[in-house]
CSV table of C-alpha atoms (C1' of nucleotides) in Angstrom, one decimal:
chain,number,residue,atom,x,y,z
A,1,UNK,CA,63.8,222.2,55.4
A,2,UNK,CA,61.2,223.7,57.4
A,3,UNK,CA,58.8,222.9,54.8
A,4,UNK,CA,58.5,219.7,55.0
A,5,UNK,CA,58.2,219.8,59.1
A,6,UNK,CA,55.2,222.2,58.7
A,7,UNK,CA,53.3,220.0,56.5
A,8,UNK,CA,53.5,216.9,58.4
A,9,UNK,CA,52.4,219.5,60.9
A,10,UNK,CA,49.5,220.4,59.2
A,11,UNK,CA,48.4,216.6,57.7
A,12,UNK,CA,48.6,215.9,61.0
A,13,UNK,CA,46.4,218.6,62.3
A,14,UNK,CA,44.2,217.8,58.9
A,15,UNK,CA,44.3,214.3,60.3
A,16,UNK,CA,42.9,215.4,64.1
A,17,UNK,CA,39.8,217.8,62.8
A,18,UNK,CA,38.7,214.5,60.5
A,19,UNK,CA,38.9,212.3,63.6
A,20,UNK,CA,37.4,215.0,66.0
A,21,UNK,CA,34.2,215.8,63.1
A,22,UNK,CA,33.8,211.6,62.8
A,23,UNK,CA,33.9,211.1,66.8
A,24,UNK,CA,31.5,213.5,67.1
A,25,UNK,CA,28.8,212.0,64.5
A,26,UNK,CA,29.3,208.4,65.6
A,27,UNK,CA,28.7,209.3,69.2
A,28,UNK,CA,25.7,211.1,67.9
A,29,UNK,CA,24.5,208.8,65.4
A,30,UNK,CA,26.3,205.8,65.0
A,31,UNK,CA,28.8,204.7,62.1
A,32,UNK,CA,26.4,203.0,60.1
A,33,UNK,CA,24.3,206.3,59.4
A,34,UNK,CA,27.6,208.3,59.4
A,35,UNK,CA,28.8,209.1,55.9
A,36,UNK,CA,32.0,210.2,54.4
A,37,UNK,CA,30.6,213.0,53.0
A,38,UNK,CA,29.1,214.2,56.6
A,39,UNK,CA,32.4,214.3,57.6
A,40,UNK,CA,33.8,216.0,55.1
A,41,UNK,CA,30.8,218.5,55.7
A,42,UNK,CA,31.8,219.1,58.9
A,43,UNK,CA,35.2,220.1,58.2
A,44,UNK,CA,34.3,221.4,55.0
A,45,UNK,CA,36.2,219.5,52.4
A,46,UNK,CA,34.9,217.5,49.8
A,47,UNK,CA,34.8,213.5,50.2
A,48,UNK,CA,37.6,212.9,48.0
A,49,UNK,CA,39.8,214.5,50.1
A,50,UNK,CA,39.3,212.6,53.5
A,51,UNK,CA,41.1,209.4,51.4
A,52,UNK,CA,43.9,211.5,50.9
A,53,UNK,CA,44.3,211.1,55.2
A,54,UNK,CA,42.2,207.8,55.5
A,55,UNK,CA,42.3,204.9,53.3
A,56,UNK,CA,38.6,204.0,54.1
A,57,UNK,CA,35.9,204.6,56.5
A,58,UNK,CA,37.5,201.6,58.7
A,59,UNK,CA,40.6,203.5,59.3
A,60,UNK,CA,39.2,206.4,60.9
A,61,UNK,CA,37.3,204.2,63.2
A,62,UNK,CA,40.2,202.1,64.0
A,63,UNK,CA,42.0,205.6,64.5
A,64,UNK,CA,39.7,206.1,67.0
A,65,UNK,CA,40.1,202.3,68.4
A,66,UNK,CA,43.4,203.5,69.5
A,67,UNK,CA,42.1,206.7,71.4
A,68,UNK,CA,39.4,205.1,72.9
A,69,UNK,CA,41.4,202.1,74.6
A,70,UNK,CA,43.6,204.9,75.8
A,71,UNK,CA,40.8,206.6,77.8
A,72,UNK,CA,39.6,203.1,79.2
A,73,UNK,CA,43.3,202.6,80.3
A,74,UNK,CA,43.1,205.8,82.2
A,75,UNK,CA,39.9,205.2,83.6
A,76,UNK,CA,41.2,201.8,84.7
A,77,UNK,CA,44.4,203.0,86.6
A,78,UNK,CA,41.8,205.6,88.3
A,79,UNK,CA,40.1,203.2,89.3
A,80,UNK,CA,43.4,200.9,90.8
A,81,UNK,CA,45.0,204.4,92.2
A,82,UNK,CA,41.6,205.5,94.6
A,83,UNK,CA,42.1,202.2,96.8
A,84,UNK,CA,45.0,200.6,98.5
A,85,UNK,CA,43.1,197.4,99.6
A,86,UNK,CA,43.3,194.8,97.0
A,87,UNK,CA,39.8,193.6,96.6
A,88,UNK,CA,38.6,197.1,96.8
A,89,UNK,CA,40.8,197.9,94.2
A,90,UNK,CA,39.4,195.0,92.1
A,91,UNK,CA,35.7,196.6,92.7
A,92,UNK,CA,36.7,199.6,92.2
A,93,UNK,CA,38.3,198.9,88.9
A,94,UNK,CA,35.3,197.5,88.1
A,95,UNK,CA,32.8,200.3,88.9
A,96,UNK,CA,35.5,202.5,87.1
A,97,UNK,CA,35.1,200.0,83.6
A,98,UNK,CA,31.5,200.5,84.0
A,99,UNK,CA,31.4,204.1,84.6
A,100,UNK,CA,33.5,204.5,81.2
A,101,UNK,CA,31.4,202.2,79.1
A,102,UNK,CA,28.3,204.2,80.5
A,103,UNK,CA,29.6,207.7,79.8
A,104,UNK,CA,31.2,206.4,76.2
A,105,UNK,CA,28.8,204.4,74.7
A,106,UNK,CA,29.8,204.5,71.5
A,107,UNK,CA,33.5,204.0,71.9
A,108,UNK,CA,32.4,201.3,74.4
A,109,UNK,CA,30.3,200.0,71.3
A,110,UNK,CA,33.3,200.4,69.0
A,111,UNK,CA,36.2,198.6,71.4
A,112,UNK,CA,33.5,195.6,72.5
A,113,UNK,CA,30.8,195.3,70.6
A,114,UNK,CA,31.5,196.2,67.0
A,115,UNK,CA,31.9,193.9,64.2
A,116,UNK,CA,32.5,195.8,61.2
A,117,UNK,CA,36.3,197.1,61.7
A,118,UNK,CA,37.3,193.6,63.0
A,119,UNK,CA,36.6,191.9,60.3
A,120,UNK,CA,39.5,194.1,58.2
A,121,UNK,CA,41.6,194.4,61.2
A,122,UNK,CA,41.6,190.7,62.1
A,123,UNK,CA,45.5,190.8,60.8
A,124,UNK,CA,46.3,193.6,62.6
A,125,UNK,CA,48.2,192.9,66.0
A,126,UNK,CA,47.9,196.6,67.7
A,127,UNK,CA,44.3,195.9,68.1
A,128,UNK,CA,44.1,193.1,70.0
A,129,UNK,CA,47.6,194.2,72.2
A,130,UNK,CA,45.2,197.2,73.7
A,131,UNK,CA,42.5,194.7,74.5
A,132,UNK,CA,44.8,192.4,76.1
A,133,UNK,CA,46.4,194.8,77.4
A,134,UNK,CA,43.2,196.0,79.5
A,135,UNK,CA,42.9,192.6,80.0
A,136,UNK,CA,46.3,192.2,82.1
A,137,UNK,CA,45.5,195.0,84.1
A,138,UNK,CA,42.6,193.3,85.9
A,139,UNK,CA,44.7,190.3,85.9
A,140,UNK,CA,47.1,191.5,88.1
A,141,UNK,CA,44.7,192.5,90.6
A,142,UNK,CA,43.1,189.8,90.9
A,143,UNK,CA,46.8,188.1,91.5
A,144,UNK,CA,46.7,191.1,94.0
A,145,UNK,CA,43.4,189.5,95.7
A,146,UNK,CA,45.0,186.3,95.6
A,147,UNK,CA,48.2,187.2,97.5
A,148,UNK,CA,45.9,188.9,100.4
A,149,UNK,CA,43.9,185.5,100.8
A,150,UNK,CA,41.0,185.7,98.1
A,151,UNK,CA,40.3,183.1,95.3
A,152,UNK,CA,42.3,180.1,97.1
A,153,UNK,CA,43.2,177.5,94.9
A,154,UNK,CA,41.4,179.1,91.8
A,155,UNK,CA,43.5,180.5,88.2
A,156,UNK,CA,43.7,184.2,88.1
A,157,UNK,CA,42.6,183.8,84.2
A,158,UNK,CA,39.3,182.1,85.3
A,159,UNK,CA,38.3,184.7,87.7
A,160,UNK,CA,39.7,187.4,85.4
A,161,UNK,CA,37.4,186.3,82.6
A,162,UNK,CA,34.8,186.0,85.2
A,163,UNK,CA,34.7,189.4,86.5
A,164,UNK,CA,35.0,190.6,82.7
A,165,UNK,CA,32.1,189.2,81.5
A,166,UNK,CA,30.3,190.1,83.8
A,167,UNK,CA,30.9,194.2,83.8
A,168,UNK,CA,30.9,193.3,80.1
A,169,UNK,CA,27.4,192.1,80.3
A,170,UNK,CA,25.8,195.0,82.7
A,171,UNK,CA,27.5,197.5,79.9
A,172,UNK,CA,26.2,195.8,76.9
A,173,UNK,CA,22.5,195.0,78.0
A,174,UNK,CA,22.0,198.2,79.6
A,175,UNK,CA,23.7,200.2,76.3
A,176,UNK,CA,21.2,198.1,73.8
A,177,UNK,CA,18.9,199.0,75.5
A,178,UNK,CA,17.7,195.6,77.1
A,179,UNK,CA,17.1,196.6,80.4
A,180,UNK,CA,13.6,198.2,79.1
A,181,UNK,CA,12.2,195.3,80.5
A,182,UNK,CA,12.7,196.9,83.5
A,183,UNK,CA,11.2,200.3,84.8
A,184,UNK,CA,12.8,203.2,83.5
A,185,UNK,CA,13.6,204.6,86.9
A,186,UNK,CA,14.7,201.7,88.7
A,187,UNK,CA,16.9,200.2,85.6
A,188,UNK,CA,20.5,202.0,86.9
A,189,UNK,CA,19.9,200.7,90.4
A,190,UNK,CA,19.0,197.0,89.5
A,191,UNK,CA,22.3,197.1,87.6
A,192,UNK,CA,24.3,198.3,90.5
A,193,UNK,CA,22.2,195.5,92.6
A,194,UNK,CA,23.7,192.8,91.0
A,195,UNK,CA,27.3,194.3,90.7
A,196,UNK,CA,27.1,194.7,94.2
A,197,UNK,CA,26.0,191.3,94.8
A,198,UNK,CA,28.2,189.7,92.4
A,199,UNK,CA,31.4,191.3,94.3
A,200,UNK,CA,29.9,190.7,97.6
A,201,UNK,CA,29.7,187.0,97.0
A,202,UNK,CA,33.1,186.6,95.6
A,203,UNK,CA,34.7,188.6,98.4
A,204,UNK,CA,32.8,185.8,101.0
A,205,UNK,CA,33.6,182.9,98.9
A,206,UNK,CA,35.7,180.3,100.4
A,207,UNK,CA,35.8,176.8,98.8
B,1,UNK,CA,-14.9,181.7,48.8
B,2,UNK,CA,-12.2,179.4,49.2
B,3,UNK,CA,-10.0,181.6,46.8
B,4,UNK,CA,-10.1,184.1,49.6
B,5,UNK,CA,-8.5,181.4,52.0
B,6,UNK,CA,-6.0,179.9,48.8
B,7,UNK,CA,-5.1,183.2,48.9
B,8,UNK,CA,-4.2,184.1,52.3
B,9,UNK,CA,-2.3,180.8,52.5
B,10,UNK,CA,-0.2,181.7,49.4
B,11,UNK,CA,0.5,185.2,51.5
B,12,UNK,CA,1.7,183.3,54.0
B,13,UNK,CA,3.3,180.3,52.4
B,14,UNK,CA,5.3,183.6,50.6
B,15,UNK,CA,5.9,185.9,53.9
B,16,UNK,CA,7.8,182.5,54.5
B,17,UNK,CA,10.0,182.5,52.0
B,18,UNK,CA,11.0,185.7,52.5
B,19,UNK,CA,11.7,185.0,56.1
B,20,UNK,CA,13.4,181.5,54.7
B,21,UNK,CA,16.0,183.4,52.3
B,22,UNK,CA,16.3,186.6,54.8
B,23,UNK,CA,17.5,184.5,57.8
B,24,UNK,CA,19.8,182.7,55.9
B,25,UNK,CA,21.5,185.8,54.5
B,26,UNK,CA,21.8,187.2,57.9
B,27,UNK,CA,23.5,184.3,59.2
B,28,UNK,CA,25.7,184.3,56.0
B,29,UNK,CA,27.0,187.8,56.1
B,30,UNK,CA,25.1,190.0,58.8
B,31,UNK,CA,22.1,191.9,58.6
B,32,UNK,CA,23.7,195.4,57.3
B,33,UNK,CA,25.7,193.3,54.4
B,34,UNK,CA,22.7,191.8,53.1
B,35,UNK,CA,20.0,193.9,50.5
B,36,UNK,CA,16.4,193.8,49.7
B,37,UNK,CA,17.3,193.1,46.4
B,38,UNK,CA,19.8,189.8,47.7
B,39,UNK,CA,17.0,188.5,49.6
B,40,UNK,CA,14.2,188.8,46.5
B,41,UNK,CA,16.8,187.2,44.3
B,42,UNK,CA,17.3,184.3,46.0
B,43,UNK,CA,13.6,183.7,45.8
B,44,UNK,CA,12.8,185.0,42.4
B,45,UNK,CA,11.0,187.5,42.3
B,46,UNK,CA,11.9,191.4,42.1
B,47,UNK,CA,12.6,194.4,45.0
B,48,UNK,CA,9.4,195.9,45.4
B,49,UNK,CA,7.5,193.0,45.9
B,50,UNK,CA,9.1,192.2,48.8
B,51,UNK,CA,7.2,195.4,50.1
B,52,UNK,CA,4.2,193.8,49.1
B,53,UNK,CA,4.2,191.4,52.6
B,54,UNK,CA,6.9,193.4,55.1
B,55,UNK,CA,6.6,197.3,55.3
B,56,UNK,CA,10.5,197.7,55.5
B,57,UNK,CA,13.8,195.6,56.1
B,58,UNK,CA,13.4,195.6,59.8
B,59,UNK,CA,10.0,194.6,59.4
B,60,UNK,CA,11.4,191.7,58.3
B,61,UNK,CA,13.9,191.4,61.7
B,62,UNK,CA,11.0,191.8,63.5
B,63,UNK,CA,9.7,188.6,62.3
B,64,UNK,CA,13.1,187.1,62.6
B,65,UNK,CA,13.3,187.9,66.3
B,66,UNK,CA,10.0,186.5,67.2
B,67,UNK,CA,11.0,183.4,65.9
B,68,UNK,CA,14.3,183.5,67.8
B,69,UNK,CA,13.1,184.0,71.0
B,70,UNK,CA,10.7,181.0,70.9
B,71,UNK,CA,13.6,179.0,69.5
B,72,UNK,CA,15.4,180.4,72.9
B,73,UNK,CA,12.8,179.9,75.0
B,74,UNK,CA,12.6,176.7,73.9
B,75,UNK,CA,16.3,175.7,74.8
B,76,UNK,CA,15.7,177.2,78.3
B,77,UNK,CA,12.8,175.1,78.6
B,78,UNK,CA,15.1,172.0,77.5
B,79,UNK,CA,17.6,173.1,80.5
B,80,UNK,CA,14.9,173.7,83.0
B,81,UNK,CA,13.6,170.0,82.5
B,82,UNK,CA,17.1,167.9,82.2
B,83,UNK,CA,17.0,168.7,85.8
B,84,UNK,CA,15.3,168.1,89.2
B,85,UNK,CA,17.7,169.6,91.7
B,86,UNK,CA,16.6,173.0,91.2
B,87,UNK,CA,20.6,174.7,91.5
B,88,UNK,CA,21.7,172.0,89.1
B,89,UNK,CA,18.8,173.6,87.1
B,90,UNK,CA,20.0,176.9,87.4
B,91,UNK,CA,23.3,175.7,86.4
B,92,UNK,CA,21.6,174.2,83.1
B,93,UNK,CA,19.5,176.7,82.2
B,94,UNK,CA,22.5,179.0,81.9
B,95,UNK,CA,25.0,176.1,80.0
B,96,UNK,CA,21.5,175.5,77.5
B,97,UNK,CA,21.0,179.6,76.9
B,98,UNK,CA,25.0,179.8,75.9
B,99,UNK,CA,24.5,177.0,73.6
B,100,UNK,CA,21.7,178.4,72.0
B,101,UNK,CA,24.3,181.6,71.9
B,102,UNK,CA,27.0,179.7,70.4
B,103,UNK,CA,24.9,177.8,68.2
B,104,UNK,CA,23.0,180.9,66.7
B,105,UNK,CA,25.0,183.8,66.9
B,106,UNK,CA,23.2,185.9,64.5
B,107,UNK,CA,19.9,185.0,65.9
B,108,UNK,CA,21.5,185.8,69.0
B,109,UNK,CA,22.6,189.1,67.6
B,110,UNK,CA,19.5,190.2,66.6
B,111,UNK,CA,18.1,189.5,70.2
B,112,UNK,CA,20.5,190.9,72.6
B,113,UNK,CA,22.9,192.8,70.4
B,114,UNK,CA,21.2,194.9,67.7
B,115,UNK,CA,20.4,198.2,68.0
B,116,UNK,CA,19.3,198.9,64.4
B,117,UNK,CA,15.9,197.3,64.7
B,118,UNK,CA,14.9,199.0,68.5
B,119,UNK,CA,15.2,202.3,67.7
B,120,UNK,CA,12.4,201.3,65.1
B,121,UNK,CA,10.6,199.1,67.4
B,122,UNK,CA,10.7,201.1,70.6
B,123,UNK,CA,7.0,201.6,71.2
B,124,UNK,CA,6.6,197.6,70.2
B,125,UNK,CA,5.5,196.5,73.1
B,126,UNK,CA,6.1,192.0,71.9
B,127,UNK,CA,9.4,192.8,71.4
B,128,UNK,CA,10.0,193.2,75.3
B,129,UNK,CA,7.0,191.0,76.4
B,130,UNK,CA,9.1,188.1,74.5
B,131,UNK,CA,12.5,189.3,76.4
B,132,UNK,CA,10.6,190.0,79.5
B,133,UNK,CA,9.0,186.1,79.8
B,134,UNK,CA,12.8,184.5,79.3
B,135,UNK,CA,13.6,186.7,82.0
B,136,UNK,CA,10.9,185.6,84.4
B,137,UNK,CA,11.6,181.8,83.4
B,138,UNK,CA,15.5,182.5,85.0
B,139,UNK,CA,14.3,184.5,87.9
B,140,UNK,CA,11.2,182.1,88.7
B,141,UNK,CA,14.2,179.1,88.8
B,142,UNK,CA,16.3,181.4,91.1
B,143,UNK,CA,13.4,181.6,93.3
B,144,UNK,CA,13.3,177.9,93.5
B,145,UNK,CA,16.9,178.1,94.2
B,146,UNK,CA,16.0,179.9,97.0
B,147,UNK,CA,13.2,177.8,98.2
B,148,UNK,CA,15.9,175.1,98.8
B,149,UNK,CA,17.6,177.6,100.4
B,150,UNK,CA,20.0,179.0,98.2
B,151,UNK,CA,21.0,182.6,98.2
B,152,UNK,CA,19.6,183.3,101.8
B,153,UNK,CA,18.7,187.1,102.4
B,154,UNK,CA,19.0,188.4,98.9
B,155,UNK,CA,16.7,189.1,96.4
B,156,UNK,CA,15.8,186.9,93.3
B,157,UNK,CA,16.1,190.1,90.7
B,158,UNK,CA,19.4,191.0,91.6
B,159,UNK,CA,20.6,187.1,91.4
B,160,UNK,CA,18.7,186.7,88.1
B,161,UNK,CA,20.3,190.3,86.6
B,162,UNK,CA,23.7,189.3,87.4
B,163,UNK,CA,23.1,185.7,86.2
B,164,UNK,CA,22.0,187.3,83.1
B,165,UNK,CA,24.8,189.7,82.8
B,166,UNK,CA,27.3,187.3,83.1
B,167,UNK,CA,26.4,184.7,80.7
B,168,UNK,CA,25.5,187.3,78.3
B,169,UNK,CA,28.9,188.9,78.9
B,170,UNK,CA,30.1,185.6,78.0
B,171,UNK,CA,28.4,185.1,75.1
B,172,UNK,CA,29.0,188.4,73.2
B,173,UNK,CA,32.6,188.6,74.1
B,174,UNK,CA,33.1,185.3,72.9
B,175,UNK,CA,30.4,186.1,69.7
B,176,UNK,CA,31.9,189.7,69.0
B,177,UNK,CA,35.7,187.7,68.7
B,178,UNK,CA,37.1,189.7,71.8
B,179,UNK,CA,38.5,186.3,73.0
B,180,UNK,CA,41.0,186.7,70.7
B,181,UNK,CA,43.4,187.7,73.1
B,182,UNK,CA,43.6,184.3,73.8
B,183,UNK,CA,44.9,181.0,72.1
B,184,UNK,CA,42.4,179.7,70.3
B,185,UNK,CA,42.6,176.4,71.4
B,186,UNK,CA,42.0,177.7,74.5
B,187,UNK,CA,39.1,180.0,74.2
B,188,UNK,CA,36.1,177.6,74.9
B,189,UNK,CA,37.4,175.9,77.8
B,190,UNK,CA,38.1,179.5,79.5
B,191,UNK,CA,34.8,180.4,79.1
B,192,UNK,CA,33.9,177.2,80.1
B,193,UNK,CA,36.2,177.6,83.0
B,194,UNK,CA,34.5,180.9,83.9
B,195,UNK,CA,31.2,179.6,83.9
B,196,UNK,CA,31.8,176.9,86.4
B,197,UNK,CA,33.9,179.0,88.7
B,198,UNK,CA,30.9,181.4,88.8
B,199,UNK,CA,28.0,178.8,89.4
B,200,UNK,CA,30.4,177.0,92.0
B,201,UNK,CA,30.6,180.5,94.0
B,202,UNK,CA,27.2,181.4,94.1
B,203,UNK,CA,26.6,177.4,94.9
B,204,UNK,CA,29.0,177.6,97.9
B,205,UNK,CA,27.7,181.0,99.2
B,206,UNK,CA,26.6,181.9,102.5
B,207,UNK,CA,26.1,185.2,103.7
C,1,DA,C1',-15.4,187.5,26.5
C,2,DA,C1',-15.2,191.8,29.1
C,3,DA,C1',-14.6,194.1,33.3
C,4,DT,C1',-12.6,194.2,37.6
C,5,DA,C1',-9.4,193.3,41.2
C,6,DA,C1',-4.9,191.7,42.8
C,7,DA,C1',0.0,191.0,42.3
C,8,DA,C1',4.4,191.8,40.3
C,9,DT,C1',7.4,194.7,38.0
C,10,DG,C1',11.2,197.8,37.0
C,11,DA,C1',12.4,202.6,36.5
C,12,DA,C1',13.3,206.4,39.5
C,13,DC,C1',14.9,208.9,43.8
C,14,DA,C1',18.1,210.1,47.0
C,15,DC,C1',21.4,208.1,49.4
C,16,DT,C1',26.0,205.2,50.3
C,17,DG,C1',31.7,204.2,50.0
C,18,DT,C1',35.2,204.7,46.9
C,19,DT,C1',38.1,206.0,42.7
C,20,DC,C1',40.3,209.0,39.6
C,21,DA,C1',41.1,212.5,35.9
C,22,DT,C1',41.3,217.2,36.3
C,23,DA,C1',42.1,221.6,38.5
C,24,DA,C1',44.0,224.6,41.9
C,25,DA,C1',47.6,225.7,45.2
C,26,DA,C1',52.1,225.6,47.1
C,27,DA,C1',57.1,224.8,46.8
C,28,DC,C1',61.2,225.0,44.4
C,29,DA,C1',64.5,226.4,40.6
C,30,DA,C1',66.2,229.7,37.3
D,1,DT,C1',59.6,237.2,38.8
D,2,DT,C1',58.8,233.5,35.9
D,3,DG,C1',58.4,228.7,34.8
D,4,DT,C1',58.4,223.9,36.4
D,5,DT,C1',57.4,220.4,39.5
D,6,DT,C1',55.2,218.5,43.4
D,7,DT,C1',51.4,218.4,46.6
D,8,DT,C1',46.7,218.9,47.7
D,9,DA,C1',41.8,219.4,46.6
D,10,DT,C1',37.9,218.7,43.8
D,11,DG,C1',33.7,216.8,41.9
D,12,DA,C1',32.0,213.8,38.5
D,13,DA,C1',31.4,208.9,37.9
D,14,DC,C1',30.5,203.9,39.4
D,15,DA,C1',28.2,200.4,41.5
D,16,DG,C1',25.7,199.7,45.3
D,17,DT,C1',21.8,200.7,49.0
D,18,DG,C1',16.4,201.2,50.9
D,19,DT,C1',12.2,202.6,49.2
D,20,DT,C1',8.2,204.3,46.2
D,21,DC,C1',5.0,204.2,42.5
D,22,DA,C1',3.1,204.3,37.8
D,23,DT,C1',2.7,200.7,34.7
D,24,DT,C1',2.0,196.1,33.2
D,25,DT,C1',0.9,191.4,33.9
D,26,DT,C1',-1.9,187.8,36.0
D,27,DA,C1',-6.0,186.1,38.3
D,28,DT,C1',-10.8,186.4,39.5
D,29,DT,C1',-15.5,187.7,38.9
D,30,DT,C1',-19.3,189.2,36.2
DNA sequence: AAATAAAATGAACACTGTTCATAAAAACAA
DNA sequence: TTGTTTTTATGAACAGTGTTCATTTTATTT
């Protein structure tokens, strides 16, 4: 039957315009203050009808989970593709990871930072697989770094966790908004100063 | 009139046991999870009296995060004096500000992680003098650093914003359960492990 | 004891996520 | 084409939210 291939078609499509309406108004106003029935507003449709596609308001984001980690991954093998060298790479990768969470900082917020869906999601294995997935990538390049010379004698997990948190912690403080301590104009530059820095004296360090 | 001052004591002695039952709901479930009408009846008395003493709910986290931050500064003040060496205190005030992370991660939360409250609070100036004098403590013990003759050439923002970063980054990933990825057994020691690889390549740099 | 001032209440408002009986639409069978 | 069945959509209802405010209760002053 035909049929039946059109409407998996179309809950698909139905599917797609619900995630596309909530990406759009928790990029522009978080997912606290985004409703069901905004949603449903948006594509116009009553509430009800979104749990016919979503079992609850966790499911879309965790829909979006999925979408997001794919556009980091992207980013990330941009990043390892523009350089050959293998520490370059790794600093690339790294400005690359930063210039994603800056450009999607509510996605950034929602793979990182958010609370809410992990807490019904803890059982659910795809989620973390993405993350670790991510997670591998930088790993391997930092066993690249390690073949070329760099990081003698240290674990590639140690570094790798290392150089996380620390891209991690530039994306977070500047997204919440705690770099207002330091003058507006000079806050994107003091953040590049100490990535800068940061890969500058791992790239000297020798034990 | 001493019934004047009975009376502004019992405003107090009551704006603290509103703060009393509100922290310890937003340790127990979160800040979002936890209503006006939870926190006035764990102390007995009705919703709207709670608007009596704090204009709103972030009013109330506000008063919280004051609080937190002198509980913080207070471990970074414990750091700074366990040593004399003033790398080694570098070293502690970063292991002292991750306990306090570890040890109060909703406190911690409301500090560095929240949005909810700043977008209410952005023209409050306190809330960034507080943030502004930890910072200051951590760059003023980088300086020292420097004095001794640590981190030759650079300067002490950039070494204090990436110190920052990275323990932060630390903190949050570990606080927001993205070390998941890894074995839980596992998971304090490679933060741990992190940490000291970081502090032992910015010990042994030289430019 | 009466008048005044302060404090506490609880109903009301407009909102939230979610469910479910009902209604409309589409697909299939005769 | 008509009647039957299945799928899809609706909107009212429920229990919750933050917040306001007229009303009542309690405390103080006259």
């Amino acid at each position: 039957m035909g049929v039946v291939d059109r409407k998996e078609r179309e809950k698909v499509e139905m599917k797609r315009q619900i995630l596309d309406a909530a990406r759009r108004l928790f990029l522009e106003q978080g997912f606290e203050k985004t409703s069901i029935r905004n949603i449903a507003e948006v594509i116009e449709y009553s509430a009800g009808t979104i749990y016919l596609y979503f079992k609850d308001k966790n499911e879309i984001l965790f829909a979006l989970h999925v979408e997001a980690f794919g556009a980091l991954t992207q980013a990330m093998q941009a990043g390892i593709i523009s350089k050959t060298d293998p520490f370059e790479r790794l600093v690339a990768l790294g400005k690359h990871y930063l210039k994603y969470a800056f450009e999607n900082p509510e996605l950034y917020d929602l793979m990182f930072v958010m609370t809410a869906p992990i807490e019904t999601l803890e059982c659910r294995e795809e989620i973390w697989c993405d993350g670790e997935r991510a997670f591998d990538t930088l790993k391997f390049v930092v066993e690249d770094c390690m073949k070329a010379g760099y990081f003698a004698g240290e674990d590639s997990e140690s570094i790798s966790v290392m150089m996380w948190s620390l891209v991690h912690g530039l994306a977070t403080l500047h997204l919440r908004r705690r770099t207002m301590i330091f003058p507006e104009e000079r806050r994107i530059k003091i953040l590049e100063n100490a990535y800068a820095k940061f890969t500058e004296m791992i790239h000297n360090y020798k034990k």
